[in-house]
PDB file of C-alpha atoms in Angstrom:
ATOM      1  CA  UNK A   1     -42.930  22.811  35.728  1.00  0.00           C
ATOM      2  CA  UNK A   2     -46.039  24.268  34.417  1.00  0.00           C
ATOM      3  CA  UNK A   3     -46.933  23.047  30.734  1.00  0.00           C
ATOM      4  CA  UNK A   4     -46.133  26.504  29.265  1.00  0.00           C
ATOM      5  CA  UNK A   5     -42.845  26.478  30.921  1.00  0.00           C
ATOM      6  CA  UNK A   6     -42.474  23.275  29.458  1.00  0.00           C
ATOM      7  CA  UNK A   7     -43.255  24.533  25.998  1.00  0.00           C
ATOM      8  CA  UNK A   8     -41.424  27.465  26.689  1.00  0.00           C
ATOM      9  CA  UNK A   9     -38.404  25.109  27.775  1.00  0.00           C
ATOM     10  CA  UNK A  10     -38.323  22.333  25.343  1.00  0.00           C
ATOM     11  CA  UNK A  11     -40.230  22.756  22.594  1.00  0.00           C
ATOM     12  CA  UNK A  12     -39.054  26.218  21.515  1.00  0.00           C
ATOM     13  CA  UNK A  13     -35.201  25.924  22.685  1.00  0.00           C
ATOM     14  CA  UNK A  14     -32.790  26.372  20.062  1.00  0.00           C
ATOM     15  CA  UNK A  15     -30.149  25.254  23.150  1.00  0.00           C
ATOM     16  CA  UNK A  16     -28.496  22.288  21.329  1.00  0.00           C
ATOM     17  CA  UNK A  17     -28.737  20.278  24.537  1.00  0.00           C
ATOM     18  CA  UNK A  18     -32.557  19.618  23.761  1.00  0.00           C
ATOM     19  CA  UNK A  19     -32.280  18.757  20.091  1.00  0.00           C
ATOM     20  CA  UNK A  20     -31.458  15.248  21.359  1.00  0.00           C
ATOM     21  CA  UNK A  21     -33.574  12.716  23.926  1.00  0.00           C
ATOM     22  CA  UNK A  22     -33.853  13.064  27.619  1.00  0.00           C
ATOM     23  CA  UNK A  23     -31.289  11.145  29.420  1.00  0.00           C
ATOM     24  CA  UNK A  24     -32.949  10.051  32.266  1.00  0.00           C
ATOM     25  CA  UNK A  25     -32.429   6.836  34.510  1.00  0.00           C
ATOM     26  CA  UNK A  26     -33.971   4.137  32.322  1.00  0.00           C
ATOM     27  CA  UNK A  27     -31.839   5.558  29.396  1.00  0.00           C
ATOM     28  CA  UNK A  28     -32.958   8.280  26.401  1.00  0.00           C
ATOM     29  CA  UNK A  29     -36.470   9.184  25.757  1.00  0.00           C
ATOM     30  CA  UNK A  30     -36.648  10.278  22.056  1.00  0.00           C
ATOM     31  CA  UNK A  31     -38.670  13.389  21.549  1.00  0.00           C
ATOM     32  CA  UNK A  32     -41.309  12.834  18.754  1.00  0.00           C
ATOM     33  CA  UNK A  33     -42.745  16.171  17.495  1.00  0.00           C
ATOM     34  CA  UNK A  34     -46.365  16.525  16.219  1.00  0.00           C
ATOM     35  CA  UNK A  35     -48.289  19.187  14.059  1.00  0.00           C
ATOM     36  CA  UNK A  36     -47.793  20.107  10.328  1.00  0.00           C
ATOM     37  CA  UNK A  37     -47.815  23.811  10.422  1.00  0.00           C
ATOM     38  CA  UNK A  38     -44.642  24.976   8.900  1.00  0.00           C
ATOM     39  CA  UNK A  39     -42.933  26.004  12.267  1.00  0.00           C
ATOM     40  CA  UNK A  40     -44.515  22.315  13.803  1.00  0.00           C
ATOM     41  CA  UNK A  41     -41.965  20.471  11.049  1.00  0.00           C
ATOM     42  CA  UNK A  42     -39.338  22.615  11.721  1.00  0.00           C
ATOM     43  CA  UNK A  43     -39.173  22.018  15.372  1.00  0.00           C
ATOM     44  CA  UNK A  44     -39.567  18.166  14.952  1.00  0.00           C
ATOM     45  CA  UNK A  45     -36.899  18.565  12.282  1.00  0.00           C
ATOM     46  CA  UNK A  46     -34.626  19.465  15.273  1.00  0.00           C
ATOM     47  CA  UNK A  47     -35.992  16.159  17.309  1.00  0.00           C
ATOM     48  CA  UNK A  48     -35.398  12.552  17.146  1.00  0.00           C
ATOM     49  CA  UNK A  49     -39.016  12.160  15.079  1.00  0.00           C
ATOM     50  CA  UNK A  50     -41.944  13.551  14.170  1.00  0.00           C
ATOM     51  CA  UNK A  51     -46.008  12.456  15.094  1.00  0.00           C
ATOM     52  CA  UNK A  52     -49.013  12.915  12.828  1.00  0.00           C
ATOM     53  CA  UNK A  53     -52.338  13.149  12.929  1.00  0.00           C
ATOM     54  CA  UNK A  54     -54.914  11.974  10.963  1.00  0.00           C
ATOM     55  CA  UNK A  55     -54.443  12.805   6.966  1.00  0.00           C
ATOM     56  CA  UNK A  56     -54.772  11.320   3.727  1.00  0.00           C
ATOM     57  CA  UNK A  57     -51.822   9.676   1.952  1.00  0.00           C
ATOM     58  CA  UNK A  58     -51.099  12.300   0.309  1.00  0.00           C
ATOM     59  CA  UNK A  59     -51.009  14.673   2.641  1.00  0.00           C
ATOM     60  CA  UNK A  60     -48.893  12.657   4.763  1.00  0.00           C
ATOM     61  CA  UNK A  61     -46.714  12.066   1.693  1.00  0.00           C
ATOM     62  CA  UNK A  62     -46.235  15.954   1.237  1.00  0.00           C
ATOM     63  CA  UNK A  63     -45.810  16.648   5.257  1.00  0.00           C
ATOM     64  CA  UNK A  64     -42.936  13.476   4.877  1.00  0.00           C
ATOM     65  CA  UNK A  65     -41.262  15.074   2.072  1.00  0.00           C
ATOM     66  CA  UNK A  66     -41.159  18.541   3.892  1.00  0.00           C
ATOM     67  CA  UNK A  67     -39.409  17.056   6.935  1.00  0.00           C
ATOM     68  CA  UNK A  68     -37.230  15.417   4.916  1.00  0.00           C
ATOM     69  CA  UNK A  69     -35.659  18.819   2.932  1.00  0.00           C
ATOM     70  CA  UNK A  70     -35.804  20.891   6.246  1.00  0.00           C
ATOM     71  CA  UNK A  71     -33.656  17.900   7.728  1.00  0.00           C
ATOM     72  CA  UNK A  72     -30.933  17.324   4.822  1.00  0.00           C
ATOM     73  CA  UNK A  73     -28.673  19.909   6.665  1.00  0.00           C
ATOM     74  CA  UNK A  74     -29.606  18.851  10.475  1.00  0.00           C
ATOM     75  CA  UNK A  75     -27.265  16.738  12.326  1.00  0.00           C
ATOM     76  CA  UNK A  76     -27.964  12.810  12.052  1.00  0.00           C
ATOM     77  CA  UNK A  77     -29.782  10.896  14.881  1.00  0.00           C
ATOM     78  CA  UNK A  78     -29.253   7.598  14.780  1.00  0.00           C
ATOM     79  CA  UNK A  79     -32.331   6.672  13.592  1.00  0.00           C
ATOM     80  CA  UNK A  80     -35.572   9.497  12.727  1.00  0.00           C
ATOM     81  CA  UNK A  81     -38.651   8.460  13.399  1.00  0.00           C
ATOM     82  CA  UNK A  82     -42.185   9.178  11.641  1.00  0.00           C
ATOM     83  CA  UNK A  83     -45.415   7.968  13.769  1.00  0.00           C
ATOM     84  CA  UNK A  84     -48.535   7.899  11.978  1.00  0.00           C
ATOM     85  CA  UNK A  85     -51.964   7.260  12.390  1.00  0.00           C
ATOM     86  CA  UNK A  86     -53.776   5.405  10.479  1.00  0.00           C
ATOM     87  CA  UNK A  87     -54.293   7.669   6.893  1.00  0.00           C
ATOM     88  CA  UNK A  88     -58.245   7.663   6.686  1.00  0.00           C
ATOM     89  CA  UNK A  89     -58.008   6.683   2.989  1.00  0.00           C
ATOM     90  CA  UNK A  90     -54.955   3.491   3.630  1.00  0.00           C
ATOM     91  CA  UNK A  91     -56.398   1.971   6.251  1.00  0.00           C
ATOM     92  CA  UNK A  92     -55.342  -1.271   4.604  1.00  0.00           C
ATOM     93  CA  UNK A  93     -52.234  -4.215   4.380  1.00  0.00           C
ATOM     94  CA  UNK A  94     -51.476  -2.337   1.512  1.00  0.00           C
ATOM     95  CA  UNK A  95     -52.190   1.361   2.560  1.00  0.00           C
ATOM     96  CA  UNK A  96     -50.145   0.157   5.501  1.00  0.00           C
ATOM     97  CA  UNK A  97     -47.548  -0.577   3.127  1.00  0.00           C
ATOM     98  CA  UNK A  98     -47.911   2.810   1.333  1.00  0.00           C
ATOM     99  CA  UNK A  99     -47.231   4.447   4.136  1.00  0.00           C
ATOM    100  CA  UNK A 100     -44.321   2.225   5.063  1.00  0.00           C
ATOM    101  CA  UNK A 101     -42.667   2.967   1.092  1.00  0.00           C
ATOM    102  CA  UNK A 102     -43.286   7.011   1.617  1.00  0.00           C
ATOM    103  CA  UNK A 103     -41.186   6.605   4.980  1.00  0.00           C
ATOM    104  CA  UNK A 104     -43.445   5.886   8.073  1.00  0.00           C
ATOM    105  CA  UNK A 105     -41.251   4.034  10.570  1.00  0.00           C
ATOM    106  CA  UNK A 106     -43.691   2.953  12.935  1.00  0.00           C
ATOM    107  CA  UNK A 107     -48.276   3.347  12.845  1.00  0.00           C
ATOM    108  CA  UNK A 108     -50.435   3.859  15.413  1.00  0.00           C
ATOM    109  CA  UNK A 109     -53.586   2.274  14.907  1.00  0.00           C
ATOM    110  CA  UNK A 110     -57.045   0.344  16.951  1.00  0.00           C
ATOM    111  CA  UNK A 111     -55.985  -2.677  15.098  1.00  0.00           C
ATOM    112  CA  UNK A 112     -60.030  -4.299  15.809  1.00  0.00           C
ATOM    113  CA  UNK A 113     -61.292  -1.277  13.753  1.00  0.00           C
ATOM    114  CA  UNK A 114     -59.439  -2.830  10.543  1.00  0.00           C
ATOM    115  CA  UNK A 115     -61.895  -5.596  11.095  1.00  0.00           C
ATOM    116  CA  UNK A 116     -65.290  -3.836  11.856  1.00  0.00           C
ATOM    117  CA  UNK A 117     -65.169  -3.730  15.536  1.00  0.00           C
ATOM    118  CA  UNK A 118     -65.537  -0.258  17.442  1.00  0.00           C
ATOM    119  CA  UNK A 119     -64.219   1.016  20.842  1.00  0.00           C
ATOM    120  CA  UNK A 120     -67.598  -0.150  22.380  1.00  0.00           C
ATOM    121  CA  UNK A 121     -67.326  -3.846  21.697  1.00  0.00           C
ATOM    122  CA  UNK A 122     -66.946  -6.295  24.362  1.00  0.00           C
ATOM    123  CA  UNK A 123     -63.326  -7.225  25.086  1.00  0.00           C
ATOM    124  CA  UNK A 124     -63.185 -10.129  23.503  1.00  0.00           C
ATOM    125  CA  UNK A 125     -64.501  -9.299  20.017  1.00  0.00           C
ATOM    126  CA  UNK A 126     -61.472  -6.731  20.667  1.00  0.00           C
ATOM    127  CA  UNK A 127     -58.636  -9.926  21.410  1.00  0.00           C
ATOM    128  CA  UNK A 128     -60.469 -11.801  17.810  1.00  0.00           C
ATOM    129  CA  UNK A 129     -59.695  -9.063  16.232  1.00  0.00           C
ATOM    130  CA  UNK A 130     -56.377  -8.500  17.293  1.00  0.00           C
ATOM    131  CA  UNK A 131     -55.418 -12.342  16.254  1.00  0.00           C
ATOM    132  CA  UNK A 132     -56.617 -11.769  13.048  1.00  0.00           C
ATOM    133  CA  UNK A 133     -54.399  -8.438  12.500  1.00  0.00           C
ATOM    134  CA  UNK A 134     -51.399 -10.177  13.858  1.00  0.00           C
ATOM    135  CA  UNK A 135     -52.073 -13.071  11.858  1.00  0.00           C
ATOM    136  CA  UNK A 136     -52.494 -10.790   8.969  1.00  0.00           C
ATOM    137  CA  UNK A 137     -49.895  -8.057   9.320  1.00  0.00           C
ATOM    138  CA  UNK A 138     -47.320  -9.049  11.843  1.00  0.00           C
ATOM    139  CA  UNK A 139     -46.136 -11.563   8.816  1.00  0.00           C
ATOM    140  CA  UNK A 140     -45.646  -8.593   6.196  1.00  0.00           C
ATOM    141  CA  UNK A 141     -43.830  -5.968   8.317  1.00  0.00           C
ATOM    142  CA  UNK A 142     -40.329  -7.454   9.741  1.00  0.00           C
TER     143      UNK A 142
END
């Protein structure tokens, strides 16, 4: 299937059948939407969760809140997830922590960046780093 078809397919369908995950044979695949443009939000509003990109808190904040009205009336999933990036200005335990109290379910992050270390390190400055977010974050989110 070409990636417009696929577009064409899944991403615009109002079929019920794809407002849920793929059942394949290792079980559902949940269907995380991404964008902020109001049509973006109110096709992931329709999907198990919703992917950001890069914003501030409060931008994420707002986007969060908009999901949340255009999904009041939606059927339930189980569980709705919101994947963020890190926000450029909470890029922090505690901005972590923001994000977590606004609704963020789950962060995507380069957890050796939190600790001065860049893509081009060596490896193992990379695994130091890693220990020390583990040791410092792992603790606080349960």
């Amino acid at each position: 299937m070409s990636k417009h078809a696929a577009i064409n397919r899944f991403g615009r369908s109002a079929n019920p059948a794809f407002t849920r995950n793929f059942e394949t044979s290792y079980g559902d695949i949940p269907i995380l939407i991404g964008g902020f443009s109001k049509i973006a939000l109110k096709r992931a509003s329709n999907h198990n969760g919703w992917i950001s990109d890069m914003h501030s808190l409060g931008e994420l904040e707002e986007i969060i809140s908009s999901l949340e009205k255009l999904r009041k009336d939606k059927p339930s999933f189980d569980e709705y997830e919101i994947t963020a990036f890190s926000c450029w200005d909470a890029f922090s335990l505690e901005g972590f922590k923001k994000m977590q109290d606004i609704g963020v379910t789950t962060i995507t992050t380069y957890p050796w960046m939190l600790y001065g270390v860049m893509n081009e390190a060596a490896v193992n400055e990379k695994i130091d780093a890693m220990h020390s977010f583990a040791s410092d974050f792992f603790s606080e989110f349960k």
